[in-house]
Structure formats: C-alpha cells, structure tokens
One Martini backbone bead per residue (centre of mass of N, CA, C, O) as a GRO file, in nm:
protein
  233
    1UNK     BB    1   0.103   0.028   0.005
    2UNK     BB    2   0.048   0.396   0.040
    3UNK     BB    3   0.270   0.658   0.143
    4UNK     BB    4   0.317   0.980   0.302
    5UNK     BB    5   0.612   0.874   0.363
    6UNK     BB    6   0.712   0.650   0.642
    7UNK     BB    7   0.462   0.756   0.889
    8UNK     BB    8   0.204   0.795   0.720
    9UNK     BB    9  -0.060   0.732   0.630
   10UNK     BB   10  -0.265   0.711   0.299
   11UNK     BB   11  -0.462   0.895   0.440
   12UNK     BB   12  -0.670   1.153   0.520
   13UNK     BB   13  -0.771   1.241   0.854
   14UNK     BB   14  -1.051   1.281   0.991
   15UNK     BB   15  -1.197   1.325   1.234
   16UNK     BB   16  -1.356   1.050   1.234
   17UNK     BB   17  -1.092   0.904   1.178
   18UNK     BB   18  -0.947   0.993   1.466
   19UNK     BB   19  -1.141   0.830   1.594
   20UNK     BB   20  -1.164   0.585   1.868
   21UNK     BB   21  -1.292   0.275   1.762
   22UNK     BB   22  -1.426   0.055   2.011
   23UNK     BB   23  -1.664  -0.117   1.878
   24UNK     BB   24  -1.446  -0.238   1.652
   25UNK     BB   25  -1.259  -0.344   1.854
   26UNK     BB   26  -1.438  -0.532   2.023
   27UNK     BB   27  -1.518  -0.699   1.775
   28UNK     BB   28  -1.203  -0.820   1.696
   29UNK     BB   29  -1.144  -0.925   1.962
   30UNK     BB   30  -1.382  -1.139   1.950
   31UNK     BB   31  -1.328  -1.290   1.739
   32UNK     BB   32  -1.013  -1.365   1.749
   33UNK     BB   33  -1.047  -1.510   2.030
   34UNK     BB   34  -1.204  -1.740   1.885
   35UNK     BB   35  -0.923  -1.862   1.691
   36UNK     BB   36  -0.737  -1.975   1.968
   37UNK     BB   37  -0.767  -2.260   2.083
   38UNK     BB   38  -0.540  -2.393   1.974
   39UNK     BB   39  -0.309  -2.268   2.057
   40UNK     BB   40   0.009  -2.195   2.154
   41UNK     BB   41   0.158  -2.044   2.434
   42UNK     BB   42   0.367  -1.855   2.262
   43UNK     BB   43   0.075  -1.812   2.041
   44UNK     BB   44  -0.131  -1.683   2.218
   45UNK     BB   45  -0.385  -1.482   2.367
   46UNK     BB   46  -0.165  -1.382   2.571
   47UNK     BB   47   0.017  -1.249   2.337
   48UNK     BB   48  -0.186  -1.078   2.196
   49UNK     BB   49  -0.240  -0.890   2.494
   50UNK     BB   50   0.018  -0.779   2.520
   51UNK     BB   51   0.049  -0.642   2.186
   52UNK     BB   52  -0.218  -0.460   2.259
   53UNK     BB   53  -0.049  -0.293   2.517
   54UNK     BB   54   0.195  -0.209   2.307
   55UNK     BB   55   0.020  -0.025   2.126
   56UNK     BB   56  -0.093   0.149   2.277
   57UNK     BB   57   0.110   0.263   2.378
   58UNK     BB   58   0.305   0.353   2.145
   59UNK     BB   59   0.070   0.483   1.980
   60UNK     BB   60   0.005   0.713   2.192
   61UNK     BB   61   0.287   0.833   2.147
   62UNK     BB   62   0.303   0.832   1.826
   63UNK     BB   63  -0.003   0.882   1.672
   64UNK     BB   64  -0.161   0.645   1.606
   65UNK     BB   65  -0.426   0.455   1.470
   66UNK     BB   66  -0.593   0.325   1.730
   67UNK     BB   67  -0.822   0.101   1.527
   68UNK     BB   68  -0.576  -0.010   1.365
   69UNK     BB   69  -0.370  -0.165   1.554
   70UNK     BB   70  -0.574  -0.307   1.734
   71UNK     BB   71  -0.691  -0.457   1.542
   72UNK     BB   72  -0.455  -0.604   1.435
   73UNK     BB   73  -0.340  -0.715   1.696
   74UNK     BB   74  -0.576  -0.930   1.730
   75UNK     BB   75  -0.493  -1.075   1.396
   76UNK     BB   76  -0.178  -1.120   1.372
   77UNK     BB   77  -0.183  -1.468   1.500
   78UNK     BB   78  -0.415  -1.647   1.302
   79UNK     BB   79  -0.203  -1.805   1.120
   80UNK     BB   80   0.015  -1.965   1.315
   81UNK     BB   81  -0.081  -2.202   1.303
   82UNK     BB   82  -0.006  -2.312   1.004
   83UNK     BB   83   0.306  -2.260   1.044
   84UNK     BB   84   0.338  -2.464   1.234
   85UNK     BB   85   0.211  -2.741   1.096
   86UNK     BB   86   0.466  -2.689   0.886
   87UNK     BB   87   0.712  -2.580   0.974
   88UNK     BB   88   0.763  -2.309   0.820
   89UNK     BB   89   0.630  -2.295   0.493
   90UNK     BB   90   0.491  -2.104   0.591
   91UNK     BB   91   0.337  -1.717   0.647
   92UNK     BB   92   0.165  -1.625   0.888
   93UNK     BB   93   0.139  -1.318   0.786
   94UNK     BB   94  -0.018  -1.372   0.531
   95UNK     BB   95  -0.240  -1.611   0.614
   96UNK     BB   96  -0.339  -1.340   0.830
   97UNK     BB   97  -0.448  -1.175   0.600
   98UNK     BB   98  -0.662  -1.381   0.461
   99UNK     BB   99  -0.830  -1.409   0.731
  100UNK     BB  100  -0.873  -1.103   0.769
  101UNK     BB  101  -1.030  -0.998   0.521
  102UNK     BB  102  -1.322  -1.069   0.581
  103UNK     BB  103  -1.352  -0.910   0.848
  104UNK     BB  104  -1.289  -0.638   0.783
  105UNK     BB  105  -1.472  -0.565   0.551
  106UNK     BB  106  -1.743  -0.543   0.772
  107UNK     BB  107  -1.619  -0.304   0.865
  108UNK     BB  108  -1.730   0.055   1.003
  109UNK     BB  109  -1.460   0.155   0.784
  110UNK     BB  110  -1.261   0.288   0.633
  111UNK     BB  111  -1.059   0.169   0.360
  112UNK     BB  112  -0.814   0.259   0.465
  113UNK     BB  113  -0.824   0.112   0.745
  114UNK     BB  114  -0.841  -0.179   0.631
  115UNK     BB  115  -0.562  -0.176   0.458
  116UNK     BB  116  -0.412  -0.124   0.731
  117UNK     BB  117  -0.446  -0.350   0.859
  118UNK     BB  118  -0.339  -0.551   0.647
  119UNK     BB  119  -0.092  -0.449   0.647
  120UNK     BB  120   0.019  -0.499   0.926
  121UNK     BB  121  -0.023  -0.821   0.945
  122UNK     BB  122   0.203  -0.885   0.717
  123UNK     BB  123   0.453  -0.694   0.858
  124UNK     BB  124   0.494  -0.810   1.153
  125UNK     BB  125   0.749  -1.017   1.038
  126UNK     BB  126   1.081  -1.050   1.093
  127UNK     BB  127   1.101  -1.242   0.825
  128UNK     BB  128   0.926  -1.077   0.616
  129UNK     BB  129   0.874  -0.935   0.308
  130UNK     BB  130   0.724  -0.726   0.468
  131UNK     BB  131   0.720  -0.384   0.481
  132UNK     BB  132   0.657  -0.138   0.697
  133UNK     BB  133   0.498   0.146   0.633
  134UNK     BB  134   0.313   0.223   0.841
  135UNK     BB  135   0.307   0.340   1.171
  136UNK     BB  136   0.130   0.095   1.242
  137UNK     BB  137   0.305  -0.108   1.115
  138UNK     BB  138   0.523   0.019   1.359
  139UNK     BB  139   0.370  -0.073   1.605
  140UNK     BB  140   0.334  -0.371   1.564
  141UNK     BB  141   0.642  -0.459   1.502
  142UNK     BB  142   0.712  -0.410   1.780
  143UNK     BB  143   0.535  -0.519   2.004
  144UNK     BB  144   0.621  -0.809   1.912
  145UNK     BB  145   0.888  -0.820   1.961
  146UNK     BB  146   0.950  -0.726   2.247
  147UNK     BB  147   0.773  -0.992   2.325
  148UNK     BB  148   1.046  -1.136   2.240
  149UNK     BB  149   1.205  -0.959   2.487
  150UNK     BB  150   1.312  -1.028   2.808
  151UNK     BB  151   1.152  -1.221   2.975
  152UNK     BB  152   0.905  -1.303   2.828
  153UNK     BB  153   1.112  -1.362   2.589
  154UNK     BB  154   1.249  -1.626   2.745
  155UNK     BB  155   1.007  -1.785   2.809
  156UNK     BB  156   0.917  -1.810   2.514
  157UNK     BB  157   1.135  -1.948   2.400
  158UNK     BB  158   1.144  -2.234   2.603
  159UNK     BB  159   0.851  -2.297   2.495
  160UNK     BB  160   0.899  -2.324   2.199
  161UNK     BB  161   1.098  -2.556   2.270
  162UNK     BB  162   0.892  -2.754   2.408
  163UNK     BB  163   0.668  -2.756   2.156
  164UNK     BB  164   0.930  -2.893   1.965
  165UNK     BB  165   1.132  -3.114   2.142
  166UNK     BB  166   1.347  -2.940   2.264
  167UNK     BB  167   1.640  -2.902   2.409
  168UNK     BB  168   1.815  -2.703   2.624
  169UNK     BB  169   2.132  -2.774   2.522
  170UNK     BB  170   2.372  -2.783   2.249
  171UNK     BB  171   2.762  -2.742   2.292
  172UNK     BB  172   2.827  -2.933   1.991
  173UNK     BB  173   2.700  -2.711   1.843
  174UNK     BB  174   2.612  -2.445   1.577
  175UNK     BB  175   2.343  -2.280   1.617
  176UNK     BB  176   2.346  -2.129   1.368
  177UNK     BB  177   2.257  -2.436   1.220
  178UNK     BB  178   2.009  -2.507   1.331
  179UNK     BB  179   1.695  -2.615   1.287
  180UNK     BB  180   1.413  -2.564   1.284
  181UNK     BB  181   1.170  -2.782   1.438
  182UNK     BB  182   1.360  -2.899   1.632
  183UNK     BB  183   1.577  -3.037   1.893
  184UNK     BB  184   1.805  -2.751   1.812
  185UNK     BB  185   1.528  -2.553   1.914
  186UNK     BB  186   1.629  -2.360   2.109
  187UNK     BB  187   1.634  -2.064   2.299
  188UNK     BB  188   1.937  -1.975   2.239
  189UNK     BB  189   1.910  -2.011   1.920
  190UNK     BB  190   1.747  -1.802   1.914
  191UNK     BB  191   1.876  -1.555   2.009
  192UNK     BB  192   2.106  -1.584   1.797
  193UNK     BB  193   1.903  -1.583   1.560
  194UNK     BB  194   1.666  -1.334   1.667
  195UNK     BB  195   1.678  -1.157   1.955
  196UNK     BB  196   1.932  -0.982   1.962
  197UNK     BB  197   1.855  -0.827   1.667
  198UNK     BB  198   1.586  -0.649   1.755
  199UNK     BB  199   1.707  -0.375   1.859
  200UNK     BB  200   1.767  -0.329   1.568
  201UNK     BB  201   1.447  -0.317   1.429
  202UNK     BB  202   1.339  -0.085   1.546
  203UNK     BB  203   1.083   0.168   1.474
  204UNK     BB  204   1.050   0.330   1.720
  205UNK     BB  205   1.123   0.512   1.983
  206UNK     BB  206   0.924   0.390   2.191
  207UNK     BB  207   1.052   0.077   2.131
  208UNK     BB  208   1.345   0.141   2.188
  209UNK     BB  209   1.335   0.256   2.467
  210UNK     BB  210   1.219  -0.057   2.566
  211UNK     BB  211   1.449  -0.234   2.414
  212UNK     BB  212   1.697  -0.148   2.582
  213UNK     BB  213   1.623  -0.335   2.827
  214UNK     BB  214   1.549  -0.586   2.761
  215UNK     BB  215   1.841  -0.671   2.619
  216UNK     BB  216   1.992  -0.656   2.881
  217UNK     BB  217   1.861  -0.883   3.040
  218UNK     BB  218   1.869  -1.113   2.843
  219UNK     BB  219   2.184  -1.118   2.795
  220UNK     BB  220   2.221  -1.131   3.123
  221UNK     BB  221   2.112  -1.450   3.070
  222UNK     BB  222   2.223  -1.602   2.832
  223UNK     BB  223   2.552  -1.564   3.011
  224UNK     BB  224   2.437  -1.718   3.252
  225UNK     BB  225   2.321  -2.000   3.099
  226UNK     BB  226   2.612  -2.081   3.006
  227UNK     BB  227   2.769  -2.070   3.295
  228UNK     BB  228   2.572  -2.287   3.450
  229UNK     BB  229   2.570  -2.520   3.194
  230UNK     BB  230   2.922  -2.524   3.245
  231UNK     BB  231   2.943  -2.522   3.578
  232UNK     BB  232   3.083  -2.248   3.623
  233UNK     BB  233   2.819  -2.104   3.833
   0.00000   0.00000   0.00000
C-alpha cells in the first residue's frame, strides 16, 4: 500500500478518521479471541493482549490510529497455526492477513483503515518479506517484536523450545545453523539467530526504548545460562 513518507497512514484523516472506534475494536477483539482455542502457549492469546497493550502504549505515544493498530493487533497471530502445523513452510503473516480479510471487510470503517489493518498483519513479521510502511504497522511490528525479547521474551523463548520437543541446550554445535522445528531449536538458539538482533530492528522511538532495557536484561540472562549449563557458576 501507498504511504505519504515513511510514517504517515496512506489516507488524510477527517475528523471522524481520527476518533478511536472503540466498538470497531470491541467486535475484532471478540472474533478474533474465537480463533486462538488451539493456539500453542508461546502464540496463545495471551501472547495477542501482550501485543495489544504494547501497541497502546507505543501508538499513543507515536500518534498512531489506534483502531487501526489495536484492530490489527488482535488479528496480527491468527495464521500461526497453520504455519506451525507445516513446520514453517508458510508465512503465518502472509496467511493472517488472508484469513483476516473477510473479517475486516465487514468492519464499519474507511476503506483505507481497512487496507491499513491488513497491511499491517502482513508486515508484522520479523523474518517477513513485507516491509511495514505505515506508523501503525511500525507500532504493530514494535510491539509483536518487544513481546519477544525482555524476560517475557526469554520464557517465550523456552516455552516454544518445549513445544517443538527440543532439548535445553546443545554445547556439540554451532547453534546458528541448526534448523528451525527441530531437536536443536532451543531457547539460546533462537536467541542467536533472532532476538539479540531484535534492539536494532525496531522502528519507532519508543519501541527503541522499551527494547534498550529489555535486551540488556536478556543479554544478561543468556550470559549468565551458558555459565551455569558450562557448571561455571
């Protein structure tokens, strides 16, 4: 979709455009909450009001259309199953923007906030081919990330290592080339291949400083879990 430089939405906003429809965002929250009943823990939808409180704050800060942002927030994780389910063969960002297009359709809202909800879901993936272009798909891309890194992030972490059947930590390899979904797909790797680069990958100001705190602590978790599992410590 088509923006007015890198962080303005793609439409002028009236009046109307800028109240928070709160009853908008009431009705996307309950559909959505109906799709998450399989969820695993790691993308539960807990995992969504996380996203969804960060994205509050973060949009309020940034001047964001929050029933853009919190709409999309609610929707940004229901393709995850299927890309669990093949082993991440799909893009659930990709495929959460498909299943939320008839939903969104429906919703009594300009049509440009509607394509903003959608480009939204599509960009919020960190490994994703789509680039967030607008303010609230860089608040939606913040927060999902945010949520992945800090001590929530290191239990994340850990939780979706147990729920691919993979091991504490393997000392044997070299953790950045062991493949996802796997034995070897455990906390500290994921760490190395996606959550250490996370602080510099943030788009909005105040995404960066919620995330310089938590990567410090992180870090410092990390640091101190290979010294205890090495019997260092």
């Amino acid at each position: 979709m088509k923006t007015d430089g890198n962080v303005a939405p793609c439409y002028p906003i009236t009046e109307n455009d800028s109240d928070i429809c709160e009853s908008t965002i009431a009705i996307v929250k309950t559909i959505a909450r109906s799709l998450f009943t399989c969820a695993t823990g790691s993308h539960d939808w807990d995992h969504t009001l996380r996203v969804s409180r960060l994205c509050r704050r973060i949009g309020e800060a940034e001047g964001a259309d929050l029933t853009v942002v919190l709409s999309a927030a609610f929707l940004h994780d229901i393709g995850r199953g299927y890309q669990d389910a093949v082993k991440g063969a799909i893009c659930h960002a990709a495929k959460g923007a498909q299943l939320a297009t008839p939903i969104v359709s429906k919703l009594a809202i300009h049509k440009n906030r509607k394509d903003n909800i959608l480009h939204c879901i599509e960009s919020h993936r960190f490994r994703g081919a789509v680039t967030p272009e607008t303010i609230e798909a860089k608040v939606l891309f913040d927060a999902d990330k945010l949520d992945a890194i800090g001590a929530v992030g290191v239990a994340r972490a850990f939780m979706f290592a147990g729920e691919v059947g993979a091991c504490l930590h393997n000392p044997n390899i070299d953790v950045t080339t062991a493949p996802s979904y796997s034995r070897n797909d455990t906390g500290y790797r994921e760490f190395k291949v996606k959550l250490c680069k996370i602080r510099e990958r943030i788009l909005t100001k105040t995404g960066r400083q919620i995330a310089e705190e938590r990567h410090r602590f992180m870090d410092h978790f990390f640091k101190r879990f290979i010294q205890e599992f090495n019997g260092e410590r």
